[in-house]
Coordinates of C-alpha atoms in Angstrom, one line a residue:
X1 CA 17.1 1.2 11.3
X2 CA 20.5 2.0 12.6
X3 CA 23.5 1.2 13.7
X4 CA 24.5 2.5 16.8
X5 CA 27.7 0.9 18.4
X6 CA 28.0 -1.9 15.7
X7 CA 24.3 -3.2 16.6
X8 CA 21.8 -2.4 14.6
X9 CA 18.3 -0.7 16.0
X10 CA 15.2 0.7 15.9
X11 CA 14.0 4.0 18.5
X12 CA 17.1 2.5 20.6
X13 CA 15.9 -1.3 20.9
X14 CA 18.5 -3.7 19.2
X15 CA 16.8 -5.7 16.8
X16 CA 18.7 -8.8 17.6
X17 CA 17.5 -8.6 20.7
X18 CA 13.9 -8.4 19.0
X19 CA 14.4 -11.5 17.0
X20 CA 15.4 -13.6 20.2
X21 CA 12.1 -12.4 21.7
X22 CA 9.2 -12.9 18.9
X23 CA 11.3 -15.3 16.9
X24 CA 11.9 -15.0 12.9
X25 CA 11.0 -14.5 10.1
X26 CA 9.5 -11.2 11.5
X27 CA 7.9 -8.0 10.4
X28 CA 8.7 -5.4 12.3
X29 CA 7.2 -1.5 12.0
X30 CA 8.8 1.7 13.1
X31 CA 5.8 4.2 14.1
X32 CA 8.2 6.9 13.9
X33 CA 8.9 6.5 10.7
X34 CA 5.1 6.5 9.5
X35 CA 4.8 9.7 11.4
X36 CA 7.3 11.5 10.2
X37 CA 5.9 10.5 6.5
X38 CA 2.5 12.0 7.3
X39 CA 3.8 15.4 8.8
X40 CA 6.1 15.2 5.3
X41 CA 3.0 14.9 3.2
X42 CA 0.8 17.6 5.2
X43 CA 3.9 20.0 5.1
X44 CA 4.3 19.6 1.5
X45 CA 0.6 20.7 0.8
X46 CA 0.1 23.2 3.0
X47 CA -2.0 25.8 2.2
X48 CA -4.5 23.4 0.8
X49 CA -7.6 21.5 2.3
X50 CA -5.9 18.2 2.7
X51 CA -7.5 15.0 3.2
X52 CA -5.2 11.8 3.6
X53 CA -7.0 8.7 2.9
X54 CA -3.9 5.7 3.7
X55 CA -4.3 3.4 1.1
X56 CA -5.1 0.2 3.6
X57 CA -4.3 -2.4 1.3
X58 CA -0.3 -1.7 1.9
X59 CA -0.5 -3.1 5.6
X60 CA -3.8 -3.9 6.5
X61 CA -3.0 -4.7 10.4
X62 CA -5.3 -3.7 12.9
X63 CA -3.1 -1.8 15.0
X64 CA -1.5 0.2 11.8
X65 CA -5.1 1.1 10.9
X66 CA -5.5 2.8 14.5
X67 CA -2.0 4.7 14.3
X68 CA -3.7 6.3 11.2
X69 CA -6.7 6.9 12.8
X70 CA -4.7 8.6 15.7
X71 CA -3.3 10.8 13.2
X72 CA -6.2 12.0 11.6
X73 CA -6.0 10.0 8.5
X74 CA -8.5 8.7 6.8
X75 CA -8.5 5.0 5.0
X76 CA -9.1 3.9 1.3
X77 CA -10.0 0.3 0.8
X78 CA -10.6 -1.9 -2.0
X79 CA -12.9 -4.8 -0.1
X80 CA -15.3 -5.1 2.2
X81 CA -13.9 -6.9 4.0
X82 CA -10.7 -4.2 4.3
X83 CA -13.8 -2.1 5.1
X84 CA -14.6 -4.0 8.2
X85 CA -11.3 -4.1 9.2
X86 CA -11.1 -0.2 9.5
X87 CA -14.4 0.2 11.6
X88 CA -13.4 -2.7 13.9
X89 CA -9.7 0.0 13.9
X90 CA -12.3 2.9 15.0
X91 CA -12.9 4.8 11.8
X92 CA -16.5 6.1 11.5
X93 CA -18.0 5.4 8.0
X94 CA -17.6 9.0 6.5
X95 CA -13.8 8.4 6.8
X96 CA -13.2 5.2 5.0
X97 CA -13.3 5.6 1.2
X98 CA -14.5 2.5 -0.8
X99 CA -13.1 2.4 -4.2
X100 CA -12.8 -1.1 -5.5
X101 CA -12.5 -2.5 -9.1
X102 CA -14.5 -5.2 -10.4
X103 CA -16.4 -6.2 -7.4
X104 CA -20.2 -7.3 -7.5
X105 CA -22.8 -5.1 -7.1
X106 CA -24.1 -6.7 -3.8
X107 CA -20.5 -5.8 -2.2
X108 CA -21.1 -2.3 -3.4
X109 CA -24.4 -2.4 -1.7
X110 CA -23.1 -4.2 1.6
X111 CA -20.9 -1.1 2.0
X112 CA -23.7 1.5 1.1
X113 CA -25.2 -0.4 4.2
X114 CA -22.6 0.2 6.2
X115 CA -22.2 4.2 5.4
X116 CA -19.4 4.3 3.5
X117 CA -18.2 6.8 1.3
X118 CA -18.3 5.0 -2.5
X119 CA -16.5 5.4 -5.7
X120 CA -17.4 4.1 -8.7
X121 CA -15.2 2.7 -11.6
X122 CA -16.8 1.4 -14.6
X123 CA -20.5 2.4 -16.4
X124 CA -22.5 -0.8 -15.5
X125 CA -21.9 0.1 -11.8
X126 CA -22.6 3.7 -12.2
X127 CA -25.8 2.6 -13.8
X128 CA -27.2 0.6 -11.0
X129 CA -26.1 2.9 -8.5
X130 CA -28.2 5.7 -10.7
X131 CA -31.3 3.4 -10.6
X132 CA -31.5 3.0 -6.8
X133 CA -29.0 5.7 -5.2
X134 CA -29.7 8.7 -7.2
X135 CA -32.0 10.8 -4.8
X136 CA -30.4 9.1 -1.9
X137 CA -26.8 9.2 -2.2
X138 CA -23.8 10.7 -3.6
X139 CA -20.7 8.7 -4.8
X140 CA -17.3 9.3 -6.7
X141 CA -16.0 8.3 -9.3
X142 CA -12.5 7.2 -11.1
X143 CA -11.5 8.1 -14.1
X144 CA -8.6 6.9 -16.4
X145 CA -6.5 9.8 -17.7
X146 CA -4.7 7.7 -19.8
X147 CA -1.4 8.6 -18.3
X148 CA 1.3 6.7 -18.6
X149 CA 3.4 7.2 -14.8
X150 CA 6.6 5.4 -14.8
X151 CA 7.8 2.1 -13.0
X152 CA 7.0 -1.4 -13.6
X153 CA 4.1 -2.3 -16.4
X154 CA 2.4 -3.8 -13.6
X155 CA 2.0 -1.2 -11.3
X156 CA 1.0 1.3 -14.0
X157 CA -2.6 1.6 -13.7
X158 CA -3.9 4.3 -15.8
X159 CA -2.9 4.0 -19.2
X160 CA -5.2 3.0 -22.1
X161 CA -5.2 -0.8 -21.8
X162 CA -5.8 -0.5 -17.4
X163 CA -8.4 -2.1 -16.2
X164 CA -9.0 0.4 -13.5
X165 CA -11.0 3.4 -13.9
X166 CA -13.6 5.1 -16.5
X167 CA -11.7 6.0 -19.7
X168 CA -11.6 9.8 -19.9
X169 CA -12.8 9.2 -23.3
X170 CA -15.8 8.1 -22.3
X171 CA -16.9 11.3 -20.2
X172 CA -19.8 11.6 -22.5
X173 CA -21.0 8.4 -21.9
X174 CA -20.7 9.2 -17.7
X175 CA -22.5 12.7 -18.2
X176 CA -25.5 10.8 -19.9
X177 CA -25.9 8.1 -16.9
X178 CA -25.2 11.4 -14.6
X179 CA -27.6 13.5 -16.4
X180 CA -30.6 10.2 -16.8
X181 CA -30.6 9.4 -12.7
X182 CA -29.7 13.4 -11.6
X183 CA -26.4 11.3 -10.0
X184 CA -24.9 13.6 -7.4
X185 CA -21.0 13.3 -7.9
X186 CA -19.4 14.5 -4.9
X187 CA -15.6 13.8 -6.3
X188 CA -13.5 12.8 -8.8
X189 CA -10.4 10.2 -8.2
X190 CA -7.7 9.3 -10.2
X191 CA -5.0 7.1 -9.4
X192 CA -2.1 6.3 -12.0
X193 CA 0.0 3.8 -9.9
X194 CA 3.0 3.5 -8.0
X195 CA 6.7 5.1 -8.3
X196 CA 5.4 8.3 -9.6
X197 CA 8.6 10.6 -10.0
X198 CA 7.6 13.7 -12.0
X199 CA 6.2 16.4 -10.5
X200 CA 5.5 17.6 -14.0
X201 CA 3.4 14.1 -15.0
X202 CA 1.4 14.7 -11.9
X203 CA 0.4 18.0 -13.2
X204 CA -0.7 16.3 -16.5
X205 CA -3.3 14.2 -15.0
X206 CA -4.0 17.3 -12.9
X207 CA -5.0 19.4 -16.3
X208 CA -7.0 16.3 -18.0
X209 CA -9.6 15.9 -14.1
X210 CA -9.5 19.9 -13.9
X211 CA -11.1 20.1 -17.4
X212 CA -13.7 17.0 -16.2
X213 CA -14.7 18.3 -13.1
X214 CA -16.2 21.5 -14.7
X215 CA -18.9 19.2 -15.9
X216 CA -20.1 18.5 -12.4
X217 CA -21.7 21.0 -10.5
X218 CA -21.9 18.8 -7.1
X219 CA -18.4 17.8 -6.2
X220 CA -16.5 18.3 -2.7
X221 CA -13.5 16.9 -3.4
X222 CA -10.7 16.3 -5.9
X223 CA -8.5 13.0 -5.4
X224 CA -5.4 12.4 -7.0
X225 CA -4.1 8.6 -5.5
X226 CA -1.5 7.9 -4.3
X227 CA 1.9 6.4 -5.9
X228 CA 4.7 8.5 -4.4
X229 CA 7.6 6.9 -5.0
X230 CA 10.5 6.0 -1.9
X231 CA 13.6 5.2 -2.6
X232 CA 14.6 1.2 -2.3
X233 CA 18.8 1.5 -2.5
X234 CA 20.7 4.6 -2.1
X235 CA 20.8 6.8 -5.3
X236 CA 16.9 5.9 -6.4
X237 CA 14.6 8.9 -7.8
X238 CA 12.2 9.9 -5.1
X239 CA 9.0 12.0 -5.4
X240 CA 9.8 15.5 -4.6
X241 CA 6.6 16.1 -2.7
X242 CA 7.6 19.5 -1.6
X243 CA 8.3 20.6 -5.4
X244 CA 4.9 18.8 -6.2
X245 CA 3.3 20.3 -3.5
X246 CA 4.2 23.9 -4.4
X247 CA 3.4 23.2 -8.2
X248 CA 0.3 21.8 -7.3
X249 CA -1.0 24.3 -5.0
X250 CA -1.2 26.6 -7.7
X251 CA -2.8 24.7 -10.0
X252 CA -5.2 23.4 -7.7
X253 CA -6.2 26.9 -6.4
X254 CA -6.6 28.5 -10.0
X255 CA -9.2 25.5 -11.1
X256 CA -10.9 26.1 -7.8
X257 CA -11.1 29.8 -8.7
X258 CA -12.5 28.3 -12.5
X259 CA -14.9 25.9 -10.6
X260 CA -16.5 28.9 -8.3
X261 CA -15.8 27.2 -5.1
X262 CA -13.0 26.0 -2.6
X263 CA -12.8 21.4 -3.1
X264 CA -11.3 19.5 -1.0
X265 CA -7.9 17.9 -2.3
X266 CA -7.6 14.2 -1.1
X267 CA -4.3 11.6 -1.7
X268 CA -4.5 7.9 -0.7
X269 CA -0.5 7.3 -0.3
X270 CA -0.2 3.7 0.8
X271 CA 3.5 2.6 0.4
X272 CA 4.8 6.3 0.9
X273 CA 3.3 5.9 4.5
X274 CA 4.6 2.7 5.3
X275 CA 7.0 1.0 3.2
X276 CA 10.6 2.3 4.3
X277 CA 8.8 2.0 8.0
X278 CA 9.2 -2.3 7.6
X279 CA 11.8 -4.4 7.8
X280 CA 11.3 -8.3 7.2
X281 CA 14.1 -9.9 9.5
X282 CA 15.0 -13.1 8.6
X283 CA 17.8 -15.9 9.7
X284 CA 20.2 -17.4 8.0
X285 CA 19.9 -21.2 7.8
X286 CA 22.5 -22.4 5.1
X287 CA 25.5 -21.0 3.8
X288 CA 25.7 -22.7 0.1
X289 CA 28.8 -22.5 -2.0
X290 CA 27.9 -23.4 -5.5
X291 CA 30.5 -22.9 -8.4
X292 CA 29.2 -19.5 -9.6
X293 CA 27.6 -17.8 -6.5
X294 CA 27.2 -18.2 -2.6
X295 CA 23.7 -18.6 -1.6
X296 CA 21.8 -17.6 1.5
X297 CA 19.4 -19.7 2.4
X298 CA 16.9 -17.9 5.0
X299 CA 14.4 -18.9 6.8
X300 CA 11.2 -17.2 4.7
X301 CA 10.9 -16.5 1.3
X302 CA 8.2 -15.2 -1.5
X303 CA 5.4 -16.6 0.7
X304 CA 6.3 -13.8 2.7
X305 CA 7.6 -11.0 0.4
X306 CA 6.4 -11.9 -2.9
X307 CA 7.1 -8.5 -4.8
X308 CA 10.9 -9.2 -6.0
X309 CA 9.4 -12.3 -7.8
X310 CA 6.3 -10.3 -9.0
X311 CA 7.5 -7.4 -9.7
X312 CA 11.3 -7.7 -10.1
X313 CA 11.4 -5.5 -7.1
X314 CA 14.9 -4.7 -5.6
X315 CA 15.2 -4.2 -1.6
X316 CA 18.1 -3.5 0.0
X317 CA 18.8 -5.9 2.3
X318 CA 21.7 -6.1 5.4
X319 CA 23.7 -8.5 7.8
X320 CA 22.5 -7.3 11.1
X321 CA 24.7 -10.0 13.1
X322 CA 28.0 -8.9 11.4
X323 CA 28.3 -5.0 10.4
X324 CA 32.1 -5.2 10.9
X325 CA 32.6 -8.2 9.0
X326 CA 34.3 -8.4 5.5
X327 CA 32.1 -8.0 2.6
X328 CA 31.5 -10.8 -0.2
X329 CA 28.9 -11.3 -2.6
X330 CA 26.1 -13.1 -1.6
X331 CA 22.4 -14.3 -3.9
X332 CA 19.8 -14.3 -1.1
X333 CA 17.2 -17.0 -1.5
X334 CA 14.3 -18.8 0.7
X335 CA 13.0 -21.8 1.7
X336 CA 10.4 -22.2 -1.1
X337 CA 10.3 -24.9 -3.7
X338 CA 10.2 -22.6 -5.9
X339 CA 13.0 -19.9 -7.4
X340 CA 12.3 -17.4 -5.1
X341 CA 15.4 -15.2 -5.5
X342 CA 15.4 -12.2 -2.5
X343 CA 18.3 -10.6 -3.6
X344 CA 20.7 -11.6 -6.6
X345 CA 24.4 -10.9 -5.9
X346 CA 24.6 -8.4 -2.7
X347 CA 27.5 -7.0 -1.4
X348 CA 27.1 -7.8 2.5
X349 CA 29.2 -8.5 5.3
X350 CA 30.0 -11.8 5.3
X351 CA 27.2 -14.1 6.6
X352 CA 27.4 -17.3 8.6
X353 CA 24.6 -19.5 10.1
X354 CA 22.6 -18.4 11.9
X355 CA 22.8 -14.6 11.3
X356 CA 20.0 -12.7 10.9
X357 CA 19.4 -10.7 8.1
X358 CA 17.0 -7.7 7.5
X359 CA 15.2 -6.7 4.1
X360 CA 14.4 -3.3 4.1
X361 CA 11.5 -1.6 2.7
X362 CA 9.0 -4.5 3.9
X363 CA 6.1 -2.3 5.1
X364 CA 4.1 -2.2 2.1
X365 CA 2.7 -5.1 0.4
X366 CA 5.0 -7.4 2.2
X367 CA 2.5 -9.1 4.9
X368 CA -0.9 -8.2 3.0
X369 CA 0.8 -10.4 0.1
X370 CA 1.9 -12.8 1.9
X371 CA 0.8 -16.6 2.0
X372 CA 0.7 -20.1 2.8
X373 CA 2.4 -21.6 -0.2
X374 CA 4.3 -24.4 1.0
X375 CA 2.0 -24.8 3.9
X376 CA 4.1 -22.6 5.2
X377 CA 3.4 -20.2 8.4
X378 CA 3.1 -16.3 7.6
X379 CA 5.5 -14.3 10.5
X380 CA 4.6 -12.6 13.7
X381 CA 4.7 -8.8 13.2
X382 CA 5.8 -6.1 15.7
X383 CA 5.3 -2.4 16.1
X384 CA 7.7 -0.1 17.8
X385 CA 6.1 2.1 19.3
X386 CA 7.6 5.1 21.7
X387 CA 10.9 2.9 22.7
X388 CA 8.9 -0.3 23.2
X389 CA 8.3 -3.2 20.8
X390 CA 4.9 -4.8 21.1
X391 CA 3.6 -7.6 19.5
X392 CA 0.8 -7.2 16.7
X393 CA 0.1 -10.2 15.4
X394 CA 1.2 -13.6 16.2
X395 CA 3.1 -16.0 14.1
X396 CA 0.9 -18.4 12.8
X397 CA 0.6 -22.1 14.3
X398 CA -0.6 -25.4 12.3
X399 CA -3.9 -25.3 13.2
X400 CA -3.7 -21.8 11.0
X401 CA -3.5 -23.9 8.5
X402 CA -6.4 -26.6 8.6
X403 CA -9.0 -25.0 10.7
X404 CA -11.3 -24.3 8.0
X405 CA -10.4 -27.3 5.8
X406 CA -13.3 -30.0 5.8
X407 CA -12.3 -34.0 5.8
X408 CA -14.5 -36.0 3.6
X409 CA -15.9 -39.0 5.1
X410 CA -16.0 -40.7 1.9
X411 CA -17.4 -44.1 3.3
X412 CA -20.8 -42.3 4.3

């Protein structure tokens, strides 16, 4: 987004002008800007035999799926049903990566069906792949370095108490189930969760799957997650992915040497890709004066971007109708019946029915997360895509809403 003769706009197209056409709220997606994050990534680890797997559950649309896949990027998914959703984008079955956590054993199986790639996350489900995968198929598995990454507790996913991934302590219990059904492990996956800023942590996790991966003679691939972190308000700590890319080239190249052949190296970035691409554009309904604050009352709220409530997540957030105007402090709430507080206390330029305002850093988990709480209708969503906006999903409609709800006839 920017502001170009006091309007404010994205690859040229005013985003006013936007709203006045699809309506708000709406999420709207700059595919420049998930471009330019990809060549970022495959510039910082150069050198290296990159595979990026986008981490699908961050924006799940149809038409975001196929901008990857027109990229030559890969997808990770957690479901099968996200696993659906990226063959019906175009993705053949060796490039989606199925890595879920706590599933059933049939879902594992419907994806075997299907010719996914699998990974594995816990003993029981290693065991019954072992029993009737073994001399069939290969899979992957997670491990949990017990790594402690940075950010909120809930987003930190591979300390001791995660529920994700095989404890690394527990390598001697995976070589056993390995070693029983002659498992073939074609790669080893950690993940340690979102806002990951130190290059230097990264290279800690590194060390502890290096030293595991010597006790498998089969692998292809080594993948480290995701969890880069982008920057939500000027001044945050990013991931220096060029530093951790240089870093981690070497150390990546030196345990190849150990292993006694060239692996893969795999990410699954997710909100590095498309998070700072989204904007959530919302209008103002009430201006509310109360005796310690001014609220803004817009038009959406945590049905549509529930991570500030979940995860006390701040997103910067601007008066697109008024750039010039005076600025006063402003909480930003929505229509929920519930407290579902957007922005507490903003400096913006003064806001009056009516104007629409945009909270930045929507394209991740903003839409997938969304819901119907309320009864309330989830957004349209638009792409922009070279200089011309097009619509990729519609705004929902009541019928949305009770199509698949049943009336008892009670008198029968």
């Amino acid at each position: 987004m920017q502001l170009v003769n006091h309007h404010y706009q994205i690859q040229g197209l005013n985003l006013e002008d936007i709203c006045q056409e699809f309506g708000t709220p709406l999420y709207i997606y700059d595919a420049d800007a998930i471009l330019e994050k990809i060549q970022s990534l495959r510039t910082a680890f150069s050198g290296l035999p990159l595979r990026l797997k986008y981490a699908a559950k961050a924006l799940t649309n149809i038409s975001i799926l196929k901008l990857m896949k027109s990229q030559q990027v890969g997808i990770d998914v957690v479901s099968i049903q996200e696993a659906r959703l990226g063959l019906m984008a175009g993705f053949a079955p060796e490039e989606i990566m199925f890595t879920p956590n706590g599933v059933s054993f049939q879902e594992m199986q419907e994806a075997i069906e299907l010719g996914i790639n699998i990974g594995i996350d816990n003993l029981p489900m290693l065991e019954h792949f072992g029993q009737l995968y073994a001399d069939k198929l290969s899979c992957s598995l997670r491990l949990n370095p017990h790594i402690v990454a940075g950010g909120h507790a809930k987003i930190q996913v591979a300390h001791i108490n995660s529920k994700f991934g095989i404890s690394i302590s527990q390598l001697s219990q995976i070589l056993e189930i390995v070693n029983n059904y002659q498992i073939k492990i074609a790669g080893l996956h950690v993940h340690t969760g979102s806002d990951l800023k130190d290059a230097d942590v990264f290279l800690q996790t590194a060390a502890i799957l290096f030293d595991a991966a010597m006790q498998f003679k089969h692998l292809r691939f080594i993948n480290f997650g995701g969890g880069f972190k982008v920057a939500y308000k000027k001044g945050d700590h990013t991931t220096n992915i060029h530093e951790l890319g240089a870093k981690l080239k070497d150390a990546f190249l030196a345990f190849c040497e150990r292993y006694g052949k060239n692996l893969e190296i795999w990410f699954e970035p997710g909100k590095f890709l498309v998070s700072e691409a989204g904007l959530l554009l919302v209008k103002t309904n009430v201006v509310k004066k109360a005796p310690t604050t001014v609220f803004v009352q817009v038009d959406s709220g945590m049905n549509h971007l529930i991570r500030p409530m979940m995860y006390d997540a701040y997103h910067d957030i601007v008066n697109i109708s008024n750039p010039d105007g005076p600025q006063q402090e402003y909480t930003v709430v929505g229509y929920i019946c519930e407290t579902d507080t957007l922005g507490a206390n903003r400096e913006l330029n003064e806001v009056r029915e009516g104007d629409i305002i945009a909270i930045k850093n929507a394209g991740a988990y903003g839409f997938s997360m969304s819901s119907n709480y309320n009864s309330r209708l989830r957004p349209a969503e638009v792409m922009v895509y070279k200089g011309q906006a097009k619509l990729i999903r519609k705004r929902e409609e009541l019928e949305d809403l009770i199509k698949n709800q049943v009336v008892a006839d009670w008198e029968s």
